[in-house]
Short mmCIF file of C-alpha atoms and ligand atoms in Angstrom, two decimals:
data_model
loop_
_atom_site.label_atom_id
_atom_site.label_comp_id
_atom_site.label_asym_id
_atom_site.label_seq_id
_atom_site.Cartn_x
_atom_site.Cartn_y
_atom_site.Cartn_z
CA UNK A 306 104.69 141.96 119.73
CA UNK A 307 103.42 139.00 118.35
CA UNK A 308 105.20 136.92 115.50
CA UNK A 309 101.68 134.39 114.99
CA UNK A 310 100.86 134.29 111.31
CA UNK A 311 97.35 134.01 110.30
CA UNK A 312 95.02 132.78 107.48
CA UNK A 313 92.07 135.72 106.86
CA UNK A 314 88.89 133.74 105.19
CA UNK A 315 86.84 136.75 103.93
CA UNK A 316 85.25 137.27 100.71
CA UNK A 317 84.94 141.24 101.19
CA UNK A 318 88.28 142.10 99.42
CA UNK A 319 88.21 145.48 101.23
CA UNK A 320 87.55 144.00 104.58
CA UNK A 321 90.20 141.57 103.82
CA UNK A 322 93.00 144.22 103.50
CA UNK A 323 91.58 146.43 106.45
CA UNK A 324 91.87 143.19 108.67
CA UNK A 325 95.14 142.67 107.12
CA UNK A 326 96.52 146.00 108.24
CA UNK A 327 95.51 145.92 111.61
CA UNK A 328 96.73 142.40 111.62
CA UNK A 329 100.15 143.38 110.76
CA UNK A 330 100.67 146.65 112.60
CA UNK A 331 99.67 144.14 115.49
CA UNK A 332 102.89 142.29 114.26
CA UNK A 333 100.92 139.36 112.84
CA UNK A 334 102.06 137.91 109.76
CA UNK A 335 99.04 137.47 107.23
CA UNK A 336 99.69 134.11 105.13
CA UNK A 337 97.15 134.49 102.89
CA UNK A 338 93.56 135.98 102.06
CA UNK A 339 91.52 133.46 100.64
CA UNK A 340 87.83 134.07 99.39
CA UNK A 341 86.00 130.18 99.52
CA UNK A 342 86.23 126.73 101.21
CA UNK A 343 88.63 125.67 98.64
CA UNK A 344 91.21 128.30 98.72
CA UNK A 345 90.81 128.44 102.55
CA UNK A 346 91.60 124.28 103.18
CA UNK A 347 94.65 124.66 100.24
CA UNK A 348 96.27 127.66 102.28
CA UNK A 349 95.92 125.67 105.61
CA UNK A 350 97.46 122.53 103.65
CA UNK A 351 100.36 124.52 102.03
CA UNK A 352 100.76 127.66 104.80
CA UNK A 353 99.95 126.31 108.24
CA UNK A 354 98.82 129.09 109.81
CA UNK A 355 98.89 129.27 113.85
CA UNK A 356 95.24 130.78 113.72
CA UNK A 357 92.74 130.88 111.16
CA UNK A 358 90.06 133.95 111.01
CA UNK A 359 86.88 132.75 109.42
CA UNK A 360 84.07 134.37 107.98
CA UNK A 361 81.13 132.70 108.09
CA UNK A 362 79.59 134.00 104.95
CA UNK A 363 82.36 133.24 101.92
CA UNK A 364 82.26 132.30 98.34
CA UNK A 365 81.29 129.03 97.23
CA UNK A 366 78.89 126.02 98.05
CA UNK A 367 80.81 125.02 101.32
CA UNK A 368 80.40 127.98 104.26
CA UNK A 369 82.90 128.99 106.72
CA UNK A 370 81.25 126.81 109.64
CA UNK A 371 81.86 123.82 107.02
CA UNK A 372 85.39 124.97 106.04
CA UNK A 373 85.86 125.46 109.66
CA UNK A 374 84.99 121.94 110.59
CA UNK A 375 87.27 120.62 108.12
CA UNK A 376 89.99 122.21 109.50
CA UNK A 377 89.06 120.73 113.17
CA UNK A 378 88.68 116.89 111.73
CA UNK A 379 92.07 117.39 109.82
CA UNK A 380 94.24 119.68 111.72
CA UNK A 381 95.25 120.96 114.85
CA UNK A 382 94.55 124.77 114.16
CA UNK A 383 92.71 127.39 115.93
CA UNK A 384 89.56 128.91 114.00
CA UNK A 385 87.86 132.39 115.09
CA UNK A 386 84.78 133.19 113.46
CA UNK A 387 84.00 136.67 112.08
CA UNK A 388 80.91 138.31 111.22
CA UNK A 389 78.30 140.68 110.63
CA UNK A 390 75.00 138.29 110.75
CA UNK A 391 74.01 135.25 111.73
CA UNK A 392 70.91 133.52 112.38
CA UNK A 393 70.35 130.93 115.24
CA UNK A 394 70.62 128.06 113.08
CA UNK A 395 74.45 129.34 112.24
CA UNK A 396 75.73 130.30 115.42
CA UNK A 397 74.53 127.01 116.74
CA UNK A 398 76.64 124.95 114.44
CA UNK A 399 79.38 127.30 114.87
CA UNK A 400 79.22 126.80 118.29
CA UNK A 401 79.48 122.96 117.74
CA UNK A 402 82.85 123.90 115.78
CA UNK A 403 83.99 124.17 118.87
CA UNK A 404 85.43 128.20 118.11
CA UNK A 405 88.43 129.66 119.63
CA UNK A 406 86.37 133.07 119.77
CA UNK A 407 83.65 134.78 117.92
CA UNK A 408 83.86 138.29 116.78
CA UNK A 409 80.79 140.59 115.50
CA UNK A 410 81.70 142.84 112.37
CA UNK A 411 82.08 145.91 112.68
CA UNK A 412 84.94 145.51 115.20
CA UNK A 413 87.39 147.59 116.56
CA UNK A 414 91.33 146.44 116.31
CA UNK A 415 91.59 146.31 119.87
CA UNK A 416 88.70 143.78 120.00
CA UNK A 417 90.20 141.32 117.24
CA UNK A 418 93.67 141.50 118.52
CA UNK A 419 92.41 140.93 121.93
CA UNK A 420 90.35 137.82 120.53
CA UNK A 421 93.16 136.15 118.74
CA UNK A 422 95.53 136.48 121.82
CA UNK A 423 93.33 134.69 124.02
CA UNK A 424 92.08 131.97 120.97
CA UNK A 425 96.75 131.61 120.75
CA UNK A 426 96.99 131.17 123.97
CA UNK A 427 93.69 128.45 124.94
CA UNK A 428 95.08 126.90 121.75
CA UNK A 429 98.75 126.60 123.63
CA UNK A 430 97.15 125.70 126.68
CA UNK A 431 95.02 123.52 125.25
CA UNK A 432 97.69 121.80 122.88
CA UNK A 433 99.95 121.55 126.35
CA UNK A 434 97.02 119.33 128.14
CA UNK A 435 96.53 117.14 125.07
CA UNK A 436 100.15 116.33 125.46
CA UNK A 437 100.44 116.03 128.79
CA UNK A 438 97.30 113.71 128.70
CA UNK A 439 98.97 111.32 125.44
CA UNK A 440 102.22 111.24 127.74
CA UNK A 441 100.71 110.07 130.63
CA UNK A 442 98.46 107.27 128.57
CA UNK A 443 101.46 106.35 127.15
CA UNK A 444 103.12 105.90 130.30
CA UNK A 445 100.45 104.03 132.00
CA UNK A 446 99.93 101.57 129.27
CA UNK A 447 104.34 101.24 129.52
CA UNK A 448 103.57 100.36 133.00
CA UNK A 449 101.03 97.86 132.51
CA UNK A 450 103.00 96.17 130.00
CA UNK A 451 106.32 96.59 131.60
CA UNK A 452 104.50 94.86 134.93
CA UNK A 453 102.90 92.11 132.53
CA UNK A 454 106.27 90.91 131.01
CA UNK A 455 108.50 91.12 134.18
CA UNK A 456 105.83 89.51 136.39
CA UNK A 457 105.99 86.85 132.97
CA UNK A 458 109.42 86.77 133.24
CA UNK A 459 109.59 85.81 137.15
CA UNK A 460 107.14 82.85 136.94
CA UNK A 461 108.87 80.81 134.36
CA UNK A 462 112.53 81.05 136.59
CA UNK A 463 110.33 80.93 139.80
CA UNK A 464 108.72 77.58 137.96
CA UNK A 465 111.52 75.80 136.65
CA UNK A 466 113.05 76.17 140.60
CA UNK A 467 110.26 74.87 142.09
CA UNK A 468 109.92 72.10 139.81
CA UNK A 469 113.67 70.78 140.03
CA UNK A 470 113.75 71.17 144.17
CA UNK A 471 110.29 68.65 143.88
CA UNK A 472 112.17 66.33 141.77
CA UNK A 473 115.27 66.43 143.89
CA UNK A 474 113.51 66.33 147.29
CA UNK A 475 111.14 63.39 145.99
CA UNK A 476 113.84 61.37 143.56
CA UNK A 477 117.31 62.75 145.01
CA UNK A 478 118.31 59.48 146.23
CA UNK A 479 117.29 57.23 143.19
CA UNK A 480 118.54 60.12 140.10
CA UNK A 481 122.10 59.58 138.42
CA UNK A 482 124.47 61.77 139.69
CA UNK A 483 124.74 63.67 136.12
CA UNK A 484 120.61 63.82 136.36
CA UNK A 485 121.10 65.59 139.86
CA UNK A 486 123.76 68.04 138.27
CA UNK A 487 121.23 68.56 135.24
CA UNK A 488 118.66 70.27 137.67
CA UNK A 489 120.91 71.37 139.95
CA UNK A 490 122.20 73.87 136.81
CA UNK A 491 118.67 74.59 135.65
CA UNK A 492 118.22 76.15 139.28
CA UNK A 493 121.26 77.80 139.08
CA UNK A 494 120.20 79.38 135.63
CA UNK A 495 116.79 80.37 136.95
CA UNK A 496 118.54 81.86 139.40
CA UNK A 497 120.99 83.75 137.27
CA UNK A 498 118.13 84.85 134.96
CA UNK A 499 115.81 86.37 137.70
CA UNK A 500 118.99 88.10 139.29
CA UNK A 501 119.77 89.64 135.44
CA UNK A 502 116.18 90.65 135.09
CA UNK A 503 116.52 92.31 138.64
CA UNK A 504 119.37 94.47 137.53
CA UNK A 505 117.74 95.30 134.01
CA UNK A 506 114.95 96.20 135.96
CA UNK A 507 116.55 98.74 138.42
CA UNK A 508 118.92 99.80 135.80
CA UNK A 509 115.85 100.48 133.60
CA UNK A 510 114.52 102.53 136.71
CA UNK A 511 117.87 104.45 137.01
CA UNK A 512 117.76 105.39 133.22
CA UNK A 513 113.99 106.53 133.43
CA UNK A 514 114.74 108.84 136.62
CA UNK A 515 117.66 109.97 134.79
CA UNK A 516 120.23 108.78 137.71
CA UNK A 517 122.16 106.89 135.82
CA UNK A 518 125.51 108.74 135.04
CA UNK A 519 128.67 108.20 132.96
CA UNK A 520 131.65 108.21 135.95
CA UNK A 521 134.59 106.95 133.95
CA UNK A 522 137.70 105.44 135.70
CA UNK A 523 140.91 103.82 134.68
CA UNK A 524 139.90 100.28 133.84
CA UNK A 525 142.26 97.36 132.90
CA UNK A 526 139.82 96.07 129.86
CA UNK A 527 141.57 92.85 129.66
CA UNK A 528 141.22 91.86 133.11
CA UNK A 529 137.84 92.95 132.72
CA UNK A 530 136.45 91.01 129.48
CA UNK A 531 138.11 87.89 130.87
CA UNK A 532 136.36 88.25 134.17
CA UNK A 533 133.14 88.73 132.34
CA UNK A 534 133.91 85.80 130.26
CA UNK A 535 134.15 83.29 133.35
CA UNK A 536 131.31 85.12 135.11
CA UNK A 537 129.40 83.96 132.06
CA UNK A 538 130.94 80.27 130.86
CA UNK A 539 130.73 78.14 133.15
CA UNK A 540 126.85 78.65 134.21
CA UNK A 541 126.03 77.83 130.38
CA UNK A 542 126.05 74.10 129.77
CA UNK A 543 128.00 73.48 126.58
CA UNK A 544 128.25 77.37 125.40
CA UNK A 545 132.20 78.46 124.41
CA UNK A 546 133.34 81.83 124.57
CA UNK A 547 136.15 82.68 122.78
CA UNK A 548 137.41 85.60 123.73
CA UNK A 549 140.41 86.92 121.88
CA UNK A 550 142.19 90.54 122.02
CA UNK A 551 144.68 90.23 119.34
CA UNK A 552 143.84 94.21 117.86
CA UNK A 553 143.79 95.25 121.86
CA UNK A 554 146.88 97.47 122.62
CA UNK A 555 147.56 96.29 126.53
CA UNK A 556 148.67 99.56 128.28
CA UNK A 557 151.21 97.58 130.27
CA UNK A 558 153.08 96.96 127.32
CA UNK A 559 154.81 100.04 125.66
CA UNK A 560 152.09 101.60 123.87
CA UNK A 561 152.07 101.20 119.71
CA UNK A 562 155.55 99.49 120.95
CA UNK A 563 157.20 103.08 119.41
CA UNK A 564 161.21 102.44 120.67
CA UNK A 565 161.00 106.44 121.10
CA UNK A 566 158.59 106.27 123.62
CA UNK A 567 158.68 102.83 126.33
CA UNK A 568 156.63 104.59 129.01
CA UNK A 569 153.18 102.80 129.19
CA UNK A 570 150.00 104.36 128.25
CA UNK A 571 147.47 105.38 131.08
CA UNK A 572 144.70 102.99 131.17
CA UNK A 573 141.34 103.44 129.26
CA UNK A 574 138.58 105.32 131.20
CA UNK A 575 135.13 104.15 130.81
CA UNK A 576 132.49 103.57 132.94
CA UNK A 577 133.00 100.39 134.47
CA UNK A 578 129.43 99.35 135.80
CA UNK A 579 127.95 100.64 132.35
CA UNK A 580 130.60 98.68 130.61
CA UNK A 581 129.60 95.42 132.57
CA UNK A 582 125.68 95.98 131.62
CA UNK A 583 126.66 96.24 127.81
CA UNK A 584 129.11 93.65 128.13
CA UNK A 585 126.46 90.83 130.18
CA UNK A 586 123.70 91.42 128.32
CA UNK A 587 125.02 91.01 124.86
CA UNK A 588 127.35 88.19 125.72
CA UNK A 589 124.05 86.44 127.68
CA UNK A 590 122.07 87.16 124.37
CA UNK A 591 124.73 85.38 122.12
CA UNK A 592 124.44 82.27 124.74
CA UNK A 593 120.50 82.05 124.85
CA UNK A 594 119.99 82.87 120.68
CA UNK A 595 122.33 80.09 119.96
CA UNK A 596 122.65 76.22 120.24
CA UNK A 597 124.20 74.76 122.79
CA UNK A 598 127.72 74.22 122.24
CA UNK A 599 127.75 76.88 118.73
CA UNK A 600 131.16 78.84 119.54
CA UNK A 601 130.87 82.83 120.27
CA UNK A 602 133.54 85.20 119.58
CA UNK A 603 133.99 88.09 121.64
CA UNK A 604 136.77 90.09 120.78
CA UNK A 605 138.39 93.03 121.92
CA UNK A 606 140.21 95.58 119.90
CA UNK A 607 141.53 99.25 120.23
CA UNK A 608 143.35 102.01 118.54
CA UNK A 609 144.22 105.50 120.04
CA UNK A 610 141.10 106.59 120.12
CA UNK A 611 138.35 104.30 120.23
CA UNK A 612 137.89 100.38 121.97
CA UNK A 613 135.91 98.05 120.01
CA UNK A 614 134.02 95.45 121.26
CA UNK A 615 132.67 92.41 119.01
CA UNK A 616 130.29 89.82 119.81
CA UNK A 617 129.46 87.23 117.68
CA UNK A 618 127.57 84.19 117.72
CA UNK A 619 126.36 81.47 114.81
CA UNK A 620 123.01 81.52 116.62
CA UNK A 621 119.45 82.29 115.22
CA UNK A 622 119.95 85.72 114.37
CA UNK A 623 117.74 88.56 113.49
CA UNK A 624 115.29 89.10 110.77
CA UNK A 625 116.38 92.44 108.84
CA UNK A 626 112.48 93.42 109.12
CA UNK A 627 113.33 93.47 113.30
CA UNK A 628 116.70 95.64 112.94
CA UNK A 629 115.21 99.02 112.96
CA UNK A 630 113.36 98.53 116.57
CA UNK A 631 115.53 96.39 118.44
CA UNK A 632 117.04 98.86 120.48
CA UNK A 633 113.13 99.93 122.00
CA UNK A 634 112.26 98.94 125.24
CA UNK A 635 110.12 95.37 125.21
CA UNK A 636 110.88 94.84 121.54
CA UNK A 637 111.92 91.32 120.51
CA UNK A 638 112.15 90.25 117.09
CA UNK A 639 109.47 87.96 115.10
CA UNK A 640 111.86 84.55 115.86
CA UNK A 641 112.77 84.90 119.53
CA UNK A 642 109.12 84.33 120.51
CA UNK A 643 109.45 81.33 122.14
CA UNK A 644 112.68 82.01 123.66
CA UNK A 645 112.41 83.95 126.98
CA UNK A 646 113.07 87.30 127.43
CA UNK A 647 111.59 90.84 128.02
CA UNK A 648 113.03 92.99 125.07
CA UNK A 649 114.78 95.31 127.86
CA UNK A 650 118.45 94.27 127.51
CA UNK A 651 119.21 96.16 124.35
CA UNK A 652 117.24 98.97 125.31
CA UNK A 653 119.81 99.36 128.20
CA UNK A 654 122.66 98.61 126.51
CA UNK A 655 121.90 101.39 123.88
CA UNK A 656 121.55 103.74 126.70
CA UNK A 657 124.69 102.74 128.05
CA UNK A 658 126.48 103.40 124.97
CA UNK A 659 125.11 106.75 124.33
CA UNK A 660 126.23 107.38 127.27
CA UNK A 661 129.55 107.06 126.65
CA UNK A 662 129.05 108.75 123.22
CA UNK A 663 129.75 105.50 121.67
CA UNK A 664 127.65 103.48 118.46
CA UNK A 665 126.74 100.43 118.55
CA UNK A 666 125.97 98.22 114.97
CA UNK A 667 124.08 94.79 114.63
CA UNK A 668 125.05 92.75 111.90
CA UNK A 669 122.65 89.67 111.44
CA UNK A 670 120.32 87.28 109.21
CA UNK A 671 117.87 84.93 110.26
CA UNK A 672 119.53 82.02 110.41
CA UNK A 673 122.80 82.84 110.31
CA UNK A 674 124.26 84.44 113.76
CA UNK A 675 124.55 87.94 114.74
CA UNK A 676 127.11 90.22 115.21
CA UNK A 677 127.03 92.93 117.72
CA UNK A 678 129.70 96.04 117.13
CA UNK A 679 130.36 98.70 120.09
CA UNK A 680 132.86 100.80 119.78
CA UNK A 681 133.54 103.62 123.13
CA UNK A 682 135.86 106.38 122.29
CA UNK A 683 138.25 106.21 124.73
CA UNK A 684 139.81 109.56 127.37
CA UNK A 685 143.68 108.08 127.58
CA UNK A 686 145.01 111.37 127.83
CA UNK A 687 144.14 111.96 132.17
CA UNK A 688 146.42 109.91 134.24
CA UNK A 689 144.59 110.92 137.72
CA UNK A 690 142.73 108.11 139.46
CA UNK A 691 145.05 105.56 137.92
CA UNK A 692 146.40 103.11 140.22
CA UNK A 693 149.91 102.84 138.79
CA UNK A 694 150.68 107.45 138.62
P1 ADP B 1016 115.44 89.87 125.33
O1 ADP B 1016 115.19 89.86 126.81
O2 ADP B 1016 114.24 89.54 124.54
O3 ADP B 1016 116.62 89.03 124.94
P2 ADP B 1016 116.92 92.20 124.39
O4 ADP B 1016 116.51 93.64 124.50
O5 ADP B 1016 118.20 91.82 125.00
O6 ADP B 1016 115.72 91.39 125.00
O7 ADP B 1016 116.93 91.85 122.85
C1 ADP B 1016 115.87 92.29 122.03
C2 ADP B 1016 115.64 91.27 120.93
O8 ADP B 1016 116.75 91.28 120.03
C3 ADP B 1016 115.53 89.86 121.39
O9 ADP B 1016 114.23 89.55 121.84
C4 ADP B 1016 115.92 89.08 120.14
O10 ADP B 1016 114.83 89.01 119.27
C5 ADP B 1016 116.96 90.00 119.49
N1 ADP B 1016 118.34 89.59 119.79
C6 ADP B 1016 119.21 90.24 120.62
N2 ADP B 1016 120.42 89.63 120.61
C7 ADP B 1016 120.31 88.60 119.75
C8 ADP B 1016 121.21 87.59 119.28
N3 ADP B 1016 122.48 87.53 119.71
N4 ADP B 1016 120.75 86.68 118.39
C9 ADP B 1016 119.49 86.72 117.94
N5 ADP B 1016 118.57 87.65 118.33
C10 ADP B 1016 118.97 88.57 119.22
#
């Protein structure tokens, strides 16, 4: 039993309703009869049919093969022509309709049920391949872009190394000792840069081979963030962190301090290497969108439910015309142009937030800083795996 519904084109009202019935004892559903070019193209518009069954020969100044070749340019619909005559001249530029099937009146019901199976299921097929064929285009030309901007990426690092070890080997001896330090930081930052694009990279991989998985553990989040934090400083000439956790409730201390209850609470579980990706790449964006020396805030905050992570820097922030796409892969917004980057970082950390079935928000104005929002719901309830039960 078939549930297809189908459009009948014919302007034989009796034919019409004999095609109908056979139609729906087949357990088609009939959307319409229409009787010209017109009524056929407004029941398409307003019905969409999974097949349409044309009759060459209808009312009107426009014949089926012209109706029928308006429904190819503007939709993706099946057509199967139906007829009693037709000279050569017709059936040639019915043929060039490119027909799902072609059936001679008088038919038996057998015949036309048999003929709009097959047109269904070439259209399926068909409609299968032409996906199958847009995915893989669209993969290919992700490749050749993704290849473009990494390879991009590596050179200008890969440069600025090669062009501070020439000006130490040639001038070491004569350069200041601050001058030294100066390129001895840009290496370390090219270095630091390629080894973040690395892990976006094979994190990227991970996400597209769906391997990367959500393994929460009992994390001490303080310990954590300030880790992070000095991971981060001290490579970035002039930028301050300030972290602060004044919202955070430490489970060392006794929890919501209730005097009923002095036992601490078991600590958070989240995914600790996802955590870190969110965590780095947000806090590295806040650095390398800002000035040197403009003060970020990353704070931490948490309630029974949920930890909240804010990040938030006075920096060159984001043009409300960019929010809507910033979490795509290779996206970067109209003002970041000349900055480097590859658009991937948000991508992952959006991943790695859903993930934990957690949002993420951007506050921001060109201009005037940005503020990024992640909050992670938090699992406080299972004590196994932590250290201290
Ligand atoms: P990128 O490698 O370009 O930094 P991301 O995916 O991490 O890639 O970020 C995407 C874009 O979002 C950036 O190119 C930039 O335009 C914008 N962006 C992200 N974080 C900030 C921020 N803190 N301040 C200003 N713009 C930002």
């Amino acid at each position: 039993m078939s549930f297809a519904t189908v459009l009948i084109v014919e302007d034989e009202r009796i034919i019409a309703l004999d095609i109908q019935t056979s139609l729906q004892s087949a357990g088609y559903g009939v959307v319409a009869i229409a009787t010209s070019a017109t009524e056929a193209l407004e029941s398409v518009k307003g019905l969409s049919p999974d097949l349409v069954l044309m009759d060459i020969r209808i009312r009107g100044d426009r014949d089926g093969v012209e109706t029928a070749e308006q429904i190819r340019a503007d939709y993706q619909i099946p057509v199967v022509y139906l007829t009693a005559h037709a000279d050569e001249n017709t059936l040639q530029r019915a043929k060039l309709t490119e027909p799902f099937g072609y059936i001679l009146k008088p038919f038996e019901d057998r015949e036309l049920i048999t003929t709009i199976e097959i047109a269904l299921s070439r259209h399926k097929a068909e409609a299968a391949i032409q996906t199958a064929l847009r995915q893989e285009k669209e993969l290919n030309e992700l490749k050749t872009r993704f290849v473009s901007v990494v390879s991009h990426e590596f050179r200008n690092p890969l440069n600025a190394i090669l062009f501070s070890t020439e000006l130490l080997q040639r001038y070491g001896a004569q350069l200041a000792i601050e001058k030294r330090e100066v390129y001895l930081e840009r290496i370390q930052l090219s270095v630091r840069r390629m080894n973040q694009l690395l892990s976006d990279v094979l994190t990227l991989a991970e996400t597209e081979a769906g391997k990367l998985d959500y393994s929460p553990c009992p994390l001490d989040l303080l310990k954590l963030c300030q880790d992070l934090v000095d991971e981060i400083q001290p490579h970035e000439q002039g930028s301050v962190i300030q972290f602060r956790h004044t919202d955070y409730l430490h489970p060392s201390l006794p929890w919501g301090c209730h005097l009923a209850d002095r036992s601490p609470s078991p600590l958070p579980r989240l995914d600790e290497r996802l955590l870190r990706h969110i965590l780095i790449n947000l806090l590295s964006n806040s650095i390398k969108y800002s000035t040197t020396g403009e003060p970020i805030v990353f704070a931490l905050s948490s309630n029974d439910d949920s930890v909240t992570f804010r990040i938030q820097d006075q920096g060159i922030g984001i043009p409300q015309a960019d929010h809507a796409n910033l979490f795509q892969s290779f996206y970067r917004a109209s003002n970041a142009k000349t900055i480097p980057g590859t658009g991937l970082g948000l991508s992952i950390v959006k991943q790695c937030v859903d993930l934990h079935k957690g949002t993420i928000a951007v506050e921001s104005a060109e201009g005037e800083g940005t503020l990024f929002t992640v909050t992670l719901p938090l699992d406080r309830s299972a004590h196994e795996n932590d250290p201290r039960h």
